[in-house]
Amino acid sequence: MILPWLLVVPLGGVLVQLLAWSAPQLQARLALVTCTASLVLSASLTATGGAPPYAVSGWPVPVGIALQADPLSCLMLLLTGSVLTAAAAYQLGGPAHPSNPVYHLAFPLLLLALNGLFVTGDVFNFYVFFELVAVTSYLLVSQGAHHALEAAWKYSAQSVFGSVLLLVGVVLLYGIGGTLAFTDLAKALDGPAWPAAPFLLVAFLLKGALFPFHFWQPDAHAAATTAGSMILAGVMINVGLYGLYRFWPLIGGGELGRVVVAVGAASLVFGAAAAWTQGDAKRLLGFSSISQLGFPLVALGWGSVAALTAGLYFLIVHAVAKTLLFATTGLLADRVGSTRLRALLGAGSGRIGMATAYLLGVLSLAGLPPLAGLLAKIGLLHAAVAESKWWLASLILLGSLMTLGYGLRGFQLLFWLPPALREPWTVPRMVQVVIAGLGAVLVALTLAAGPVWRFCGQAALALYPQGGWP
Amino acid sequence: MTTLLALAAGVLFTVGTYQLLGRDLLRIAFGIYLLFNGVNVLILAMGTVSGREAPFAQLPGPYVDPLVQAFALTAIVIGFGLATFLLLVAARLAATQVSLDAEAAREWHR
């Protein structure tokens, strides 16, 4: 009976925060409490191995609304809880405090929308929660730096176009299958629903900011507050990938798989090349996300359960590592008052803890042994070599190498140059906890790779009981 | 009837997409609103409108699909809300930089 509480707790958080409207500090505290409570709920849900479908207020499924939690939902719920808790803690203890009450309200609202998105059992509620996630994230982006409004416009206009496409896709799915529940739709459709496929594909690629649809993402990252960037990188862009993984059993098939592999590969190379040339510390990380999300996309286009497992594992590793990178970079940027690399040269020099955290994030993404990203990439390479797709294997290696290149460039500019003359400052206690906690999660993902990998495997197998799409 | 709905949806999508391609922020917002209304027509078309009764228990069947009309209602509300939000952001942008031109917003950013 945990499932409904995943929605009730954030909703309660929203209401309580509305009462504390005029006290931003109290609101930030309440946001942290709500996010932590949701994280605990998600963890206990995962520990009990997911939940069977739950009919809301007792109405049976064809009439009522069902909530469900399979391993994939649990994985995303845990990720959401962790990232939002980290971001709320940073917001509470970090240096920058926007005093706009609406901004603090975004945390429980976003939690409500994301939890709903991951546990919903039917496609139309998926659309409604997707929209709620989108609107709340516009709120997060629009509250940042001086050019935030322009970035918010760019983001919202493109993302709203994506939601139009998602709605078309969902409605077409209903028109073809005649039902809304994911499980019933999979049975009702004979073969992939190809008319809905292009709409859903473009909608999710826009949300995930993959290569041809990435325009909004680096700007949104650079303009958002540090906590906002952490959420954008840790959860928001992964929502697009989650949608693709979730809808793929309904729309995926031979030719579309090849398209997705091509898009993923293009994303991989383009994002990495663009990240190398950035002059802004947060845009560098934003372009890096475009590149990194290419890996799970290629894995999806591949289709075997082994590749999907590696893709999901890498999705988790990337989300945690990128949240960590944005936390460290954002702290420096908040101190200096600029996100430009030129202003940040040597800003973190002598800060051993932060430098270690940044390096840990970069090396995890690049897949340096023995860190977490390595396992995902070995999984992908193994699948590539087994099917003797050599060009794909070399592309994955090239992507990893480029990750190492631009990641170390960022590390060198931020941490390895002689410090400019600045007054000494201390990292706030709460931010130390956030950075150490995210680093610990990354290390735990490496040390406990076996169980996590098996859980990702269960998630992939729950989507494709027959062992991969044909 | 289905042909008519298909035509209407097609026209709304075409005009909406055309408006999206300009530089005027207001036009982009209205274009998106037109797109949403195109989807609403598409949703209605899913429910086989012609020759069916309204879904009331007093009327003899066959009924139109009531679920589709519930979708349309939800989609109208969401589309209206999003269009309002976009107009609001456009208005704020115009107030801070005295222009509704997307290129001007970009210059201002630098």
PDB file of C-alpha atoms in Angstrom, chain A residues 150-371:
ATOM      1  CA  GLU A 150      15.009  33.857 -22.354  1.00  0.00           C
ATOM      2  CA  ALA A 151      16.222  30.307 -21.632  1.00  0.00           C
ATOM      3  CA  ALA A 152      12.840  29.489 -20.078  1.00  0.00           C
ATOM      4  CA  TRP A 153      11.096  30.728 -23.219  1.00  0.00           C
ATOM      5  CA  LYS A 154      13.320  28.611 -25.447  1.00  0.00           C
ATOM      6  CA  TYR A 155      12.803  25.582 -23.238  1.00  0.00           C
ATOM      7  CA  SER A 156       9.071  25.935 -22.770  1.00  0.00           C
ATOM      8  CA  ALA A 157       8.240  26.718 -26.397  1.00  0.00           C
ATOM      9  CA  GLN A 158      10.152  23.682 -27.665  1.00  0.00           C
ATOM     10  CA  SER A 159       8.979  21.440 -24.881  1.00  0.00           C
ATOM     11  CA  VAL A 160       5.317  22.415 -25.365  1.00  0.00           C
ATOM     12  CA  PHE A 161       5.684  21.460 -29.023  1.00  0.00           C
ATOM     13  CA  GLY A 162       6.959  18.106 -27.745  1.00  0.00           C
ATOM     14  CA  SER A 163       3.902  17.691 -25.535  1.00  0.00           C
ATOM     15  CA  VAL A 164       1.604  18.365 -28.498  1.00  0.00           C
ATOM     16  CA  LEU A 165       3.351  15.503 -30.292  1.00  0.00           C
ATOM     17  CA  LEU A 166       3.112  13.274 -27.211  1.00  0.00           C
ATOM     18  CA  LEU A 167      -0.629  13.926 -26.985  1.00  0.00           C
ATOM     19  CA  VAL A 168      -1.068  13.047 -30.667  1.00  0.00           C
ATOM     20  CA  GLY A 169       0.900   9.834 -30.115  1.00  0.00           C
ATOM     21  CA  VAL A 170      -1.095   8.857 -27.022  1.00  0.00           C
ATOM     22  CA  VAL A 171      -4.416   9.521 -28.741  1.00  0.00           C
ATOM     23  CA  LEU A 172      -3.364   7.526 -31.798  1.00  0.00           C
ATOM     24  CA  LEU A 173      -2.339   4.649 -29.512  1.00  0.00           C
ATOM     25  CA  TYR A 174      -5.820   4.734 -27.996  1.00  0.00           C
ATOM     26  CA  GLY A 175      -7.397   4.911 -31.440  1.00  0.00           C
ATOM     27  CA  ILE A 176      -5.442   1.852 -32.601  1.00  0.00           C
ATOM     28  CA  GLY A 177      -5.509  -0.262 -29.438  1.00  0.00           C
ATOM     29  CA  GLY A 178      -8.861   0.832 -28.010  1.00  0.00           C
ATOM     30  CA  THR A 179      -7.578   0.848 -24.424  1.00  0.00           C
ATOM     31  CA  LEU A 180      -5.282   2.949 -22.249  1.00  0.00           C
ATOM     32  CA  ALA A 181      -3.491   0.652 -19.780  1.00  0.00           C
ATOM     33  CA  PHE A 182       0.100  -0.163 -20.789  1.00  0.00           C
ATOM     34  CA  THR A 183      -0.389  -3.883 -20.141  1.00  0.00           C
ATOM     35  CA  ASP A 184      -3.715  -4.089 -22.023  1.00  0.00           C
ATOM     36  CA  LEU A 185      -2.342  -2.040 -24.920  1.00  0.00           C
ATOM     37  CA  ALA A 186       0.577  -4.422 -25.353  1.00  0.00           C
ATOM     38  CA  LYS A 187      -1.925  -7.278 -25.684  1.00  0.00           C
ATOM     39  CA  ALA A 188      -4.420  -5.354 -27.837  1.00  0.00           C
ATOM     40  CA  LEU A 189      -1.875  -4.262 -30.441  1.00  0.00           C
ATOM     41  CA  ASP A 190      -0.727  -6.795 -32.964  1.00  0.00           C
ATOM     42  CA  GLY A 191       2.724  -5.531 -33.851  1.00  0.00           C
ATOM     43  CA  PRO A 192       4.124  -2.055 -33.252  1.00  0.00           C
ATOM     44  CA  ALA A 193       1.694   0.866 -33.566  1.00  0.00           C
ATOM     45  CA  TRP A 194       3.653   2.563 -36.346  1.00  0.00           C
ATOM     46  CA  PRO A 195       1.360   5.626 -36.839  1.00  0.00           C
ATOM     47  CA  ALA A 196       1.988   6.711 -33.244  1.00  0.00           C
ATOM     48  CA  ALA A 197       5.715   5.928 -33.314  1.00  0.00           C
ATOM     49  CA  PRO A 198       7.181   9.091 -34.945  1.00  0.00           C
ATOM     50  CA  PHE A 199       5.160  11.410 -32.683  1.00  0.00           C
ATOM     51  CA  LEU A 200       6.179   9.631 -29.488  1.00  0.00           C
ATOM     52  CA  LEU A 201       9.787   9.306 -30.645  1.00  0.00           C
ATOM     53  CA  VAL A 202      10.218  13.021 -31.372  1.00  0.00           C
ATOM     54  CA  ALA A 203       8.375  14.017 -28.186  1.00  0.00           C
ATOM     55  CA  PHE A 204      10.719  11.960 -26.013  1.00  0.00           C
ATOM     56  CA  LEU A 205      13.849  12.945 -27.925  1.00  0.00           C
ATOM     57  CA  LEU A 206      12.885  16.607 -27.365  1.00  0.00           C
ATOM     58  CA  LYS A 207      12.410  15.981 -23.655  1.00  0.00           C
ATOM     59  CA  GLY A 208      15.683  14.072 -23.421  1.00  0.00           C
ATOM     60  CA  ALA A 209      17.508  16.740 -25.481  1.00  0.00           C
ATOM     61  CA  LEU A 210      19.055  14.197 -27.833  1.00  0.00           C
ATOM     62  CA  PHE A 211      21.068  15.439 -30.825  1.00  0.00           C
ATOM     63  CA  PRO A 212      18.761  17.031 -33.387  1.00  0.00           C
ATOM     64  CA  PHE A 213      16.408  18.296 -30.653  1.00  0.00           C
ATOM     65  CA  HIS A 214      18.924  19.514 -28.089  1.00  0.00           C
ATOM     66  CA  PHE A 215      18.779  23.312 -28.596  1.00  0.00           C
ATOM     67  CA  TRP A 216      17.039  24.208 -25.357  1.00  0.00           C
ATOM     68  CA  GLN A 217      19.129  22.125 -22.993  1.00  0.00           C
ATOM     69  CA  PRO A 218      22.559  23.836 -22.638  1.00  0.00           C
ATOM     70  CA  ASP A 219      20.901  27.259 -22.260  1.00  0.00           C
ATOM     71  CA  ALA A 220      18.445  25.958 -19.670  1.00  0.00           C
ATOM     72  CA  HIS A 221      21.323  24.398 -17.718  1.00  0.00           C
ATOM     73  CA  ALA A 222      23.400  27.552 -17.822  1.00  0.00           C
ATOM     74  CA  ALA A 223      20.502  29.785 -16.779  1.00  0.00           C
ATOM     75  CA  ALA A 224      18.959  27.647 -14.039  1.00  0.00           C
ATOM     76  CA  THR A 225      20.038  27.841 -10.410  1.00  0.00           C
ATOM     77  CA  THR A 226      22.445  25.172  -9.172  1.00  0.00           C
ATOM     78  CA  ALA A 227      19.641  23.116  -7.624  1.00  0.00           C
ATOM     79  CA  GLY A 228      17.633  23.559 -10.821  1.00  0.00           C
ATOM     80  CA  SER A 229      20.551  22.322 -12.938  1.00  0.00           C
ATOM     81  CA  MET A 230      21.015  19.314 -10.662  1.00  0.00           C
ATOM     82  CA  ILE A 231      17.349  18.384 -11.127  1.00  0.00           C
ATOM     83  CA  LEU A 232      17.416  19.037 -14.880  1.00  0.00           C
ATOM     84  CA  ALA A 233      20.466  16.833 -15.369  1.00  0.00           C
ATOM     85  CA  GLY A 234      19.608  14.200 -12.782  1.00  0.00           C
ATOM     86  CA  VAL A 235      15.948  13.589 -13.556  1.00  0.00           C
ATOM     87  CA  MET A 236      14.372  15.828 -16.151  1.00  0.00           C
ATOM     88  CA  ILE A 237      16.264  14.737 -19.266  1.00  0.00           C
ATOM     89  CA  ASN A 238      16.068  11.109 -18.118  1.00  0.00           C
ATOM     90  CA  VAL A 239      12.282  11.411 -18.252  1.00  0.00           C
ATOM     91  CA  GLY A 240      12.597  11.412 -22.055  1.00  0.00           C
ATOM     92  CA  LEU A 241      14.642   8.213 -21.997  1.00  0.00           C
ATOM     93  CA  TYR A 242      12.241   6.645 -19.488  1.00  0.00           C
ATOM     94  CA  GLY A 243       9.337   7.429 -21.801  1.00  0.00           C
ATOM     95  CA  LEU A 244      11.115   5.770 -24.710  1.00  0.00           C
ATOM     96  CA  TYR A 245      11.943   2.661 -22.662  1.00  0.00           C
ATOM     97  CA  ARG A 246       8.340   2.523 -21.390  1.00  0.00           C
ATOM     98  CA  PHE A 247       6.629   3.000 -24.766  1.00  0.00           C
ATOM     99  CA  TRP A 248       9.073   0.955 -26.817  1.00  0.00           C
ATOM    100  CA  PRO A 249       7.155  -2.340 -26.353  1.00  0.00           C
ATOM    101  CA  LEU A 250       4.180  -0.585 -27.992  1.00  0.00           C
ATOM    102  CA  ILE A 251       5.918   1.257 -30.843  1.00  0.00           C
ATOM    103  CA  GLY A 252       9.388  -0.249 -31.285  1.00  0.00           C
ATOM    104  CA  GLY A 253      10.342  -2.428 -34.208  1.00  0.00           C
ATOM    105  CA  GLY A 254      13.032  -3.189 -36.762  1.00  0.00           C
ATOM    106  CA  GLU A 255      13.437   0.005 -38.793  1.00  0.00           C
ATOM    107  CA  LEU A 256      12.708   2.344 -35.891  1.00  0.00           C
ATOM    108  CA  GLY A 257      15.427   0.589 -33.906  1.00  0.00           C
ATOM    109  CA  ARG A 258      17.947   1.514 -36.589  1.00  0.00           C
ATOM    110  CA  VAL A 259      16.765   5.144 -36.530  1.00  0.00           C
ATOM    111  CA  VAL A 260      17.186   5.252 -32.757  1.00  0.00           C
ATOM    112  CA  VAL A 261      20.692   3.767 -32.941  1.00  0.00           C
ATOM    113  CA  ALA A 262      21.633   6.387 -35.553  1.00  0.00           C
ATOM    114  CA  VAL A 263      20.231   9.242 -33.435  1.00  0.00           C
ATOM    115  CA  GLY A 264      22.020   7.907 -30.358  1.00  0.00           C
ATOM    116  CA  ALA A 265      25.325   7.600 -32.203  1.00  0.00           C
ATOM    117  CA  ALA A 266      25.009  11.111 -33.664  1.00  0.00           C
ATOM    118  CA  SER A 267      24.190  12.463 -30.203  1.00  0.00           C
ATOM    119  CA  LEU A 268      27.180  10.674 -28.736  1.00  0.00           C
ATOM    120  CA  VAL A 269      29.680  12.234 -31.144  1.00  0.00           C
ATOM    121  CA  PHE A 270      28.079  15.673 -31.561  1.00  0.00           C
ATOM    122  CA  GLY A 271      27.563  16.284 -27.827  1.00  0.00           C
ATOM    123  CA  ALA A 272      31.127  15.295 -26.994  1.00  0.00           C
ATOM    124  CA  ALA A 273      32.603  17.445 -29.758  1.00  0.00           C
ATOM    125  CA  ALA A 274      30.503  20.447 -28.732  1.00  0.00           C
ATOM    126  CA  ALA A 275      31.314  19.989 -25.043  1.00  0.00           C
ATOM    127  CA  TRP A 276      34.988  20.292 -25.875  1.00  0.00           C
ATOM    128  CA  THR A 277      34.610  23.782 -27.294  1.00  0.00           C
ATOM    129  CA  GLN A 278      32.393  25.378 -24.630  1.00  0.00           C
ATOM    130  CA  GLY A 279      33.458  28.480 -22.765  1.00  0.00           C
ATOM    131  CA  ASP A 280      30.896  28.048 -20.001  1.00  0.00           C
ATOM    132  CA  ALA A 281      31.306  25.487 -17.213  1.00  0.00           C
ATOM    133  CA  LYS A 282      27.609  24.589 -17.028  1.00  0.00           C
ATOM    134  CA  ARG A 283      27.092  24.490 -20.797  1.00  0.00           C
ATOM    135  CA  LEU A 284      30.062  22.102 -20.991  1.00  0.00           C
ATOM    136  CA  LEU A 285      28.231  19.724 -18.659  1.00  0.00           C
ATOM    137  CA  GLY A 286      24.974  20.268 -20.557  1.00  0.00           C
ATOM    138  CA  PHE A 287      26.507  19.247 -23.892  1.00  0.00           C
ATOM    139  CA  SER A 288      28.117  16.340 -22.075  1.00  0.00           C
ATOM    140  CA  SER A 289      24.601  15.148 -21.123  1.00  0.00           C
ATOM    141  CA  ILE A 290      23.586  15.223 -24.789  1.00  0.00           C
ATOM    142  CA  SER A 291      26.526  12.971 -25.511  1.00  0.00           C
ATOM    143  CA  GLN A 292      26.097  10.622 -22.529  1.00  0.00           C
ATOM    144  CA  LEU A 293      22.391   9.979 -23.088  1.00  0.00           C
ATOM    145  CA  GLY A 294      23.404   8.616 -26.496  1.00  0.00           C
ATOM    146  CA  PHE A 295      24.586   5.439 -24.742  1.00  0.00           C
ATOM    147  CA  PRO A 296      21.189   4.364 -23.308  1.00  0.00           C
ATOM    148  CA  LEU A 297      19.547   5.386 -26.594  1.00  0.00           C
ATOM    149  CA  VAL A 298      21.907   3.190 -28.630  1.00  0.00           C
ATOM    150  CA  ALA A 299      21.241   0.374 -26.143  1.00  0.00           C
ATOM    151  CA  LEU A 300      17.479   0.785 -26.642  1.00  0.00           C
ATOM    152  CA  GLY A 301      17.805   0.712 -30.407  1.00  0.00           C
ATOM    153  CA  TRP A 302      19.798  -2.476 -30.040  1.00  0.00           C
ATOM    154  CA  GLY A 303      17.033  -4.305 -28.265  1.00  0.00           C
ATOM    155  CA  SER A 304      18.591  -7.328 -26.561  1.00  0.00           C
ATOM    156  CA  VAL A 305      17.964  -7.555 -22.819  1.00  0.00           C
ATOM    157  CA  ALA A 306      21.733  -7.505 -22.196  1.00  0.00           C
ATOM    158  CA  ALA A 307      22.057  -4.148 -23.995  1.00  0.00           C
ATOM    159  CA  LEU A 308      18.956  -2.715 -22.276  1.00  0.00           C
ATOM    160  CA  THR A 309      20.361  -3.706 -18.881  1.00  0.00           C
ATOM    161  CA  ALA A 310      23.623  -1.923 -19.653  1.00  0.00           C
ATOM    162  CA  GLY A 311      21.660   1.092 -20.926  1.00  0.00           C
ATOM    163  CA  LEU A 312      19.552   1.371 -17.764  1.00  0.00           C
ATOM    164  CA  TYR A 313      22.603   0.938 -15.538  1.00  0.00           C
ATOM    165  CA  PHE A 314      24.418   3.677 -17.410  1.00  0.00           C
ATOM    166  CA  LEU A 315      21.332   5.914 -17.210  1.00  0.00           C
ATOM    167  CA  ILE A 316      21.486   5.682 -13.405  1.00  0.00           C
ATOM    168  CA  VAL A 317      25.264   6.182 -13.242  1.00  0.00           C
ATOM    169  CA  HIS A 318      25.092   9.193 -15.554  1.00  0.00           C
ATOM    170  CA  ALA A 319      22.263  10.797 -13.592  1.00  0.00           C
ATOM    171  CA  VAL A 320      24.092  10.527 -10.263  1.00  0.00           C
ATOM    172  CA  ALA A 321      27.464  11.567 -11.705  1.00  0.00           C
ATOM    173  CA  LYS A 322      25.992  14.564 -13.543  1.00  0.00           C
ATOM    174  CA  THR A 323      24.126  15.697 -10.429  1.00  0.00           C
ATOM    175  CA  LEU A 324      27.433  15.554  -8.546  1.00  0.00           C
ATOM    176  CA  LEU A 325      29.242  17.494 -11.286  1.00  0.00           C
ATOM    177  CA  PHE A 326      26.549  20.183 -11.330  1.00  0.00           C
ATOM    178  CA  ALA A 327      26.656  20.451  -7.535  1.00  0.00           C
ATOM    179  CA  THR A 328      30.429  21.085  -7.481  1.00  0.00           C
ATOM    180  CA  THR A 329      30.499  23.337 -10.556  1.00  0.00           C
ATOM    181  CA  GLY A 330      27.400  25.184  -9.360  1.00  0.00           C
ATOM    182  CA  LEU A 331      28.929  25.851  -5.959  1.00  0.00           C
ATOM    183  CA  LEU A 332      31.998  27.411  -7.571  1.00  0.00           C
ATOM    184  CA  ALA A 333      29.809  29.398  -9.973  1.00  0.00           C
ATOM    185  CA  ASP A 334      27.613  30.634  -7.110  1.00  0.00           C
ATOM    186  CA  ARG A 335      30.738  31.773  -5.237  1.00  0.00           C
ATOM    187  CA  VAL A 336      32.323  33.549  -8.177  1.00  0.00           C
ATOM    188  CA  GLY A 337      29.028  34.876  -9.540  1.00  0.00           C
ATOM    189  CA  SER A 338      29.562  33.640 -13.104  1.00  0.00           C
ATOM    190  CA  THR A 339      29.396  30.364 -14.988  1.00  0.00           C
ATOM    191  CA  ARG A 340      31.988  31.410 -17.603  1.00  0.00           C
ATOM    192  CA  LEU A 341      35.079  29.217 -17.542  1.00  0.00           C
ATOM    193  CA  ARG A 342      37.233  32.343 -17.944  1.00  0.00           C
ATOM    194  CA  ALA A 343      35.875  33.732 -14.688  1.00  0.00           C
ATOM    195  CA  LEU A 344      36.176  30.363 -12.970  1.00  0.00           C
ATOM    196  CA  LEU A 345      39.833  29.617 -13.838  1.00  0.00           C
ATOM    197  CA  GLY A 346      41.398  27.984 -10.797  1.00  0.00           C
ATOM    198  CA  ALA A 347      38.359  28.806  -8.680  1.00  0.00           C
ATOM    199  CA  GLY A 348      38.461  25.410  -7.003  1.00  0.00           C
ATOM    200  CA  SER A 349      42.190  25.047  -6.693  1.00  0.00           C
ATOM    201  CA  GLY A 350      43.269  23.685  -3.334  1.00  0.00           C
ATOM    202  CA  ARG A 351      39.810  22.295  -2.597  1.00  0.00           C
ATOM    203  CA  ILE A 352      40.723  18.623  -2.347  1.00  0.00           C
ATOM    204  CA  GLY A 353      37.216  17.355  -1.534  1.00  0.00           C
ATOM    205  CA  MET A 354      35.501  19.130  -4.411  1.00  0.00           C
ATOM    206  CA  ALA A 355      38.280  18.259  -6.837  1.00  0.00           C
ATOM    207  CA  THR A 356      37.983  14.582  -5.881  1.00  0.00           C
ATOM    208  CA  ALA A 357      34.204  14.723  -6.353  1.00  0.00           C
ATOM    209  CA  TYR A 358      34.522  16.354  -9.802  1.00  0.00           C
ATOM    210  CA  LEU A 359      37.168  13.862 -10.875  1.00  0.00           C
ATOM    211  CA  LEU A 360      35.064  10.962  -9.570  1.00  0.00           C
ATOM    212  CA  GLY A 361      32.116  12.182 -11.633  1.00  0.00           C
ATOM    213  CA  VAL A 362      34.152  12.632 -14.817  1.00  0.00           C
ATOM    214  CA  LEU A 363      35.978   9.317 -14.518  1.00  0.00           C
ATOM    215  CA  SER A 364      32.742   7.445 -13.721  1.00  0.00           C
ATOM    216  CA  LEU A 365      31.188   8.842 -16.890  1.00  0.00           C
ATOM    217  CA  ALA A 366      34.247   8.067 -18.985  1.00  0.00           C
ATOM    218  CA  GLY A 367      34.274   4.536 -17.616  1.00  0.00           C
ATOM    219  CA  LEU A 368      37.771   4.430 -16.170  1.00  0.00           C
ATOM    220  CA  PRO A 369      38.415   1.150 -14.321  1.00  0.00           C
ATOM    221  CA  PRO A 370      37.180   0.305 -11.767  1.00  0.00           C
ATOM    222  CA  LEU A 371      34.460   2.973 -11.698  1.00  0.00           C
TER     223      LEU A 371
END
